[in-house]
Amino acid sequence: QVHLQQWGAGLLKPSETLSLTCAVYGGSFIGHYWNWIRQPPGKGLEWIGEIIHSGSTSYNPPLKSRVTISVDTSKNQFSLKLSSVTAADTAVYYCATSPLSCNGGSCSQSYFDYWGQGTLVTVSS
Amino acid sequence: DIVMTQSPDSLAVSLGERATISCRSSQSVLYSSNNKNYLGWYQQKPGQPPKLLIYWASTRESGVPDRFSGSGSGTDFTLTISSLQAEDVAVYYCQQYYSTPLTFGGGTKVEIK
């Protein structure tokens, strides 16, 4: 059974950098994509991006210029940095796992099977 | 980007009655080489992260009650709760994982009538 535990600063000022970390317990770091997803208060879910154990990443285009997702396989952790935050970045941020889906010689992400508890990040001056 | 459109935005159903939620994708999420629909359904209760209910459009996640079922193919999908229970009050989201950026529907709020 996989368990995700996330942490990071919950209150930021505009222009600062959001930084969150997610630790993975009870599962292999290999064989999964590791994702960040956010949810503004009272709104729907937005995928931010993903990383695989090799370090290969994919980001949502509207956020791509400000997002960095990294992985530390020695600690079974992955992290999110979002630079130059504004009030529009206020949201609950979730980390989530996605099992590899392999078809023939290629593999891709799939559904989100395990989620962190969520971190409310508020951007306010 | 693949746009996911859910309907209705909300619905109220009596206890024990059927609840049906629709999800439409702007392009097919059926991968022809393996005949799988890259579509998942999630349940989110207030203050909690989403919980995976259904993947590959119709495969129930372990531990999910069998009153939850998923159907559909290509661009049109349905989540059905066959007999609504009080604990099913939540917001339900569909999500495609056919291509990045991964995208979610806007959500459907299910309440008790």
Short mmCIF file of C-alpha atoms in Angstrom, two decimals:
data_model
loop_
_atom_site.label_atom_id
_atom_site.label_comp_id
_atom_site.label_asym_id
_atom_site.label_seq_id
_atom_site.Cartn_x
_atom_site.Cartn_y
_atom_site.Cartn_z
CA GLN A 1 0.00 0.00 0.00
CA VAL A 2 1.45 3.31 -1.13
CA HIS A 3 1.25 6.36 1.11
CA LEU A 4 2.12 9.89 0.05
CA GLN A 5 3.05 12.55 2.59
CA GLN A 6 3.50 16.10 1.36
CA TRP A 7 4.71 19.31 2.95
CA GLY A 8 5.73 22.87 2.19
CA ALA A 9 5.06 26.54 2.91
CA GLY A 10 1.39 27.45 3.01
CA LEU A 11 1.56 31.26 2.78
CA LEU A 12 3.49 33.13 0.11
CA LYS A 13 3.74 36.70 -1.11
CA PRO A 14 3.32 37.57 -4.78
CA SER A 15 6.49 36.93 -6.83
CA GLU A 16 7.82 34.33 -4.39
CA THR A 17 8.49 30.69 -5.28
CA LEU A 18 6.18 27.92 -4.15
CA SER A 19 8.05 24.84 -2.96
CA LEU A 20 6.43 21.52 -2.02
CA THR A 21 7.83 18.04 -1.43
CA CYS A 22 6.09 14.66 -1.50
CA ALA A 23 7.52 11.54 0.14
CA VAL A 24 6.53 8.10 -1.11
CA TYR A 25 6.16 5.28 1.39
CA GLY A 26 5.41 1.63 0.74
CA GLY A 27 5.97 1.51 -2.98
CA SER A 28 8.63 1.38 -5.62
CA PHE A 29 9.74 4.62 -7.18
CA ILE A 30 10.22 2.79 -10.44
CA GLY A 31 7.15 1.92 -12.46
CA HIS A 32 5.21 5.07 -11.72
CA TYR A 33 4.80 8.63 -12.84
CA TRP A 34 4.83 11.18 -10.01
CA ASN A 35 2.43 14.07 -10.44
CA TRP A 36 1.40 17.42 -9.03
CA ILE A 37 -2.23 18.56 -9.33
CA ARG A 38 -3.89 21.65 -7.91
CA GLN A 39 -7.40 22.77 -7.05
CA PRO A 40 -8.31 26.43 -6.48
CA PRO A 41 -10.82 26.91 -3.65
CA GLY A 42 -14.27 25.76 -4.74
CA LYS A 43 -13.07 24.87 -8.24
CA GLY A 44 -11.97 21.88 -10.29
CA LEU A 45 -8.72 19.98 -10.71
CA GLU A 46 -5.76 21.10 -12.81
CA TRP A 47 -2.81 18.86 -13.67
CA ILE A 48 0.48 20.70 -13.20
CA GLY A 49 2.99 18.14 -14.41
CA GLU A 50 4.75 14.83 -13.90
CA ILE A 51 8.12 13.19 -13.51
CA ILE A 52 9.32 9.63 -13.84
CA HIS A 53 12.21 8.02 -11.94
CA SER A 54 14.63 8.74 -14.77
CA GLY A 55 13.97 12.45 -14.30
CA SER A 56 12.01 12.92 -17.52
CA THR A 57 9.27 15.52 -17.06
CA SER A 58 6.12 16.81 -18.72
CA TYR A 59 4.38 20.04 -17.76
CA ASN A 60 1.03 21.68 -18.44
CA PRO A 61 1.79 24.35 -21.08
CA PRO A 62 0.18 27.33 -19.29
CA LEU A 63 2.48 26.70 -16.30
CA LYS A 64 5.51 25.33 -18.07
CA SER A 65 7.62 28.50 -17.91
CA ARG A 66 7.28 28.66 -14.11
CA VAL A 67 7.28 25.00 -13.05
CA THR A 68 10.07 22.63 -12.10
CA ILE A 69 9.41 19.10 -10.89
CA SER A 70 12.37 17.13 -9.60
CA VAL A 71 12.97 13.74 -8.04
CA ASP A 72 15.31 12.41 -5.37
CA THR A 73 15.24 8.65 -5.73
CA SER A 74 17.61 8.17 -2.79
CA LYS A 75 14.95 9.62 -0.49
CA ASN A 76 11.88 8.42 -2.43
CA GLN A 77 10.76 12.02 -2.75
CA PHE A 78 9.73 14.35 -5.52
CA SER A 79 9.27 18.10 -5.42
CA LEU A 80 7.44 20.98 -7.06
CA LYS A 81 8.68 24.51 -7.53
CA LEU A 82 6.45 27.20 -9.02
CA SER A 83 8.06 30.58 -9.47
CA SER A 84 6.64 34.10 -9.55
CA VAL A 85 3.39 33.17 -7.85
CA THR A 86 0.31 35.39 -7.92
CA ALA A 87 -3.07 35.23 -6.23
CA ALA A 88 -4.24 33.03 -9.12
CA ASP A 89 -1.91 30.31 -7.82
CA THR A 90 -3.82 30.06 -4.55
CA ALA A 91 -5.01 26.46 -4.39
CA VAL A 92 -4.79 23.12 -2.65
CA TYR A 93 -1.83 21.32 -4.18
CA TYR A 94 -1.81 17.52 -4.33
CA CYS A 95 0.88 15.03 -5.18
CA ALA A 96 -0.34 11.82 -6.82
CA THR A 97 1.01 8.63 -8.36
CA SER A 98 0.19 7.21 -11.76
CA PRO A 99 1.15 3.64 -12.72
CA LEU A 100 3.04 3.17 -15.96
CA SER A 101 0.86 2.05 -18.83
CA CYS A 102 2.96 0.15 -21.37
CA ASN A 103 1.76 -0.85 -24.81
CA GLY A 104 4.24 -2.53 -27.07
CA GLY A 105 7.51 -0.72 -26.77
CA SER A 106 6.27 2.52 -25.27
CA CYS A 107 5.01 3.51 -21.85
CA SER A 108 2.95 6.45 -20.68
CA GLN A 109 1.14 7.73 -17.63
CA SER A 110 -2.29 6.52 -16.59
CA TYR A 111 -4.85 7.16 -13.85
CA PHE A 112 -4.02 8.65 -10.44
CA ASP A 113 -4.26 5.83 -7.93
CA TYR A 114 -2.75 7.34 -4.78
CA TRP A 115 -2.93 10.95 -3.58
CA GLY A 116 -1.26 13.03 -0.91
CA GLN A 117 -3.33 14.76 1.71
CA GLY A 118 -3.12 18.13 -0.01
CA THR A 119 -1.47 21.42 0.98
CA LEU A 120 -3.34 24.71 0.88
CA VAL A 121 -1.06 27.38 -0.55
CA THR A 122 -2.30 30.94 -0.24
CA VAL A 123 -0.67 33.79 -2.12
CA SER A 124 -1.37 37.15 -0.51
CA SER A 125 0.49 40.37 0.07
CA ASP B 1 -5.61 19.71 -25.34
CA ILE B 2 -8.46 17.23 -24.80
CA VAL B 3 -11.40 19.03 -23.22
CA MET B 4 -13.54 16.98 -20.84
CA THR B 5 -17.16 18.08 -20.43
CA GLN B 6 -19.32 16.67 -17.67
CA SER B 7 -23.08 16.87 -17.27
CA PRO B 8 -25.00 17.75 -15.29
CA ASP B 9 -23.13 20.18 -13.04
CA SER B 10 -25.17 18.86 -10.12
CA LEU B 11 -27.93 16.38 -9.44
CA ALA B 12 -30.10 15.41 -6.52
CA VAL B 13 -31.15 11.78 -6.22
CA SER B 14 -33.24 9.99 -3.62
CA LEU B 15 -31.58 7.39 -1.44
CA GLY B 16 -31.62 4.03 -3.18
CA GLU B 17 -32.20 5.54 -6.60
CA ARG B 18 -29.86 5.59 -9.60
CA ALA B 19 -27.48 8.46 -10.31
CA THR B 20 -26.00 8.89 -13.78
CA ILE B 21 -23.17 11.25 -14.70
CA SER B 22 -22.01 11.87 -18.26
CA CYS B 23 -18.56 12.78 -19.50
CA ARG B 24 -17.65 13.69 -23.06
CA SER B 25 -14.16 14.18 -24.44
CA SER B 26 -13.35 16.56 -27.30
CA GLN B 27 -11.51 13.74 -29.08
CA SER B 28 -11.46 9.99 -28.73
CA VAL B 29 -9.52 8.59 -25.77
CA LEU B 30 -9.69 5.04 -27.17
CA TYR B 31 -6.23 3.76 -28.03
CA SER B 32 -6.80 1.45 -30.98
CA SER B 33 -3.68 -0.69 -30.53
CA ASN B 34 -4.82 -2.04 -27.16
CA ASN B 35 -8.55 -1.21 -27.35
CA LYS B 36 -8.44 0.65 -24.04
CA ASN B 37 -10.20 3.86 -23.16
CA TYR B 38 -7.84 6.13 -21.25
CA LEU B 39 -10.52 7.46 -18.92
CA GLY B 40 -10.84 7.49 -15.13
CA TRP B 41 -13.48 8.54 -12.61
CA TYR B 42 -12.83 10.03 -9.17
CA GLN B 43 -14.91 10.84 -6.11
CA GLN B 44 -14.03 13.82 -3.94
CA LYS B 45 -15.58 14.55 -0.57
CA PRO B 46 -15.11 17.93 1.18
CA GLY B 47 -11.66 18.41 2.65
CA GLN B 48 -10.32 15.21 1.09
CA PRO B 49 -8.21 14.41 -1.96
CA PRO B 50 -9.95 12.75 -4.89
CA LYS B 51 -10.33 8.98 -4.70
CA LEU B 52 -10.00 6.75 -7.74
CA LEU B 53 -13.21 4.84 -8.47
CA ILE B 54 -12.90 3.59 -12.06
CA TYR B 55 -10.05 3.32 -14.56
CA TRP B 56 -9.84 2.18 -18.19
CA ALA B 57 -13.41 3.56 -18.31
CA SER B 58 -14.98 0.49 -16.70
CA THR B 59 -12.53 -1.23 -14.31
CA ARG B 60 -13.52 -0.74 -10.70
CA GLU B 61 -10.68 0.07 -8.31
CA SER B 62 -10.13 -2.45 -5.51
CA GLY B 63 -12.42 -1.78 -2.56
CA VAL B 64 -14.89 0.36 -4.49
CA PRO B 65 -18.49 -0.82 -3.95
CA ASP B 66 -20.06 -2.55 -6.93
CA ARG B 67 -22.88 -0.01 -7.04
CA PHE B 68 -20.36 2.17 -8.92
CA SER B 69 -19.91 1.30 -12.58
CA GLY B 70 -18.37 2.95 -15.60
CA SER B 71 -19.28 2.53 -19.25
CA GLY B 72 -18.74 4.10 -22.65
CA SER B 73 -16.09 4.25 -25.32
CA GLY B 74 -14.40 6.73 -27.63
CA THR B 75 -15.74 10.13 -26.59
CA ASP B 76 -18.82 9.38 -24.48
CA PHE B 77 -18.70 7.91 -21.00
CA THR B 78 -21.01 7.37 -18.05
CA LEU B 79 -20.55 6.83 -14.32
CA THR B 80 -23.53 5.14 -12.71
CA ILE B 81 -24.30 4.78 -9.03
CA SER B 82 -26.95 2.07 -9.07
CA SER B 83 -28.40 2.70 -5.61
CA LEU B 84 -27.36 5.98 -4.02
CA GLN B 85 -26.19 5.81 -0.43
CA ALA B 86 -25.73 8.73 1.96
CA GLU B 87 -21.95 8.29 1.86
CA ASP B 88 -21.95 8.82 -1.92
CA VAL B 89 -22.61 12.56 -1.53
CA ALA B 90 -19.55 14.05 -3.21
CA VAL B 91 -18.23 15.69 -6.35
CA TYR B 92 -17.34 13.30 -9.16
CA TYR B 93 -14.71 14.00 -11.83
CA CYS B 94 -13.78 12.27 -15.04
CA GLN B 95 -10.19 12.48 -16.32
CA GLN B 96 -8.45 11.52 -19.54
CA TYR B 97 -4.94 10.13 -19.59
CA TYR B 98 -4.76 9.55 -23.34
CA SER B 99 -2.44 12.50 -23.87
CA THR B 100 -0.75 15.31 -22.01
CA PRO B 101 -1.75 17.71 -20.69
CA LEU B 102 -3.86 15.39 -18.59
CA THR B 103 -7.27 16.98 -18.13
CA PHE B 104 -10.30 16.68 -15.88
CA GLY B 105 -13.97 17.37 -16.35
CA GLY B 106 -15.48 20.23 -14.40
CA GLY B 107 -17.08 17.96 -11.83
CA THR B 108 -20.62 16.86 -10.96
CA LYS B 109 -21.97 17.43 -7.46
CA VAL B 110 -24.23 14.62 -6.24
CA GLU B 111 -26.65 15.34 -3.41
CA ILE B 112 -29.53 13.60 -1.68
CA LYS B 113 -33.02 14.66 -2.74
#
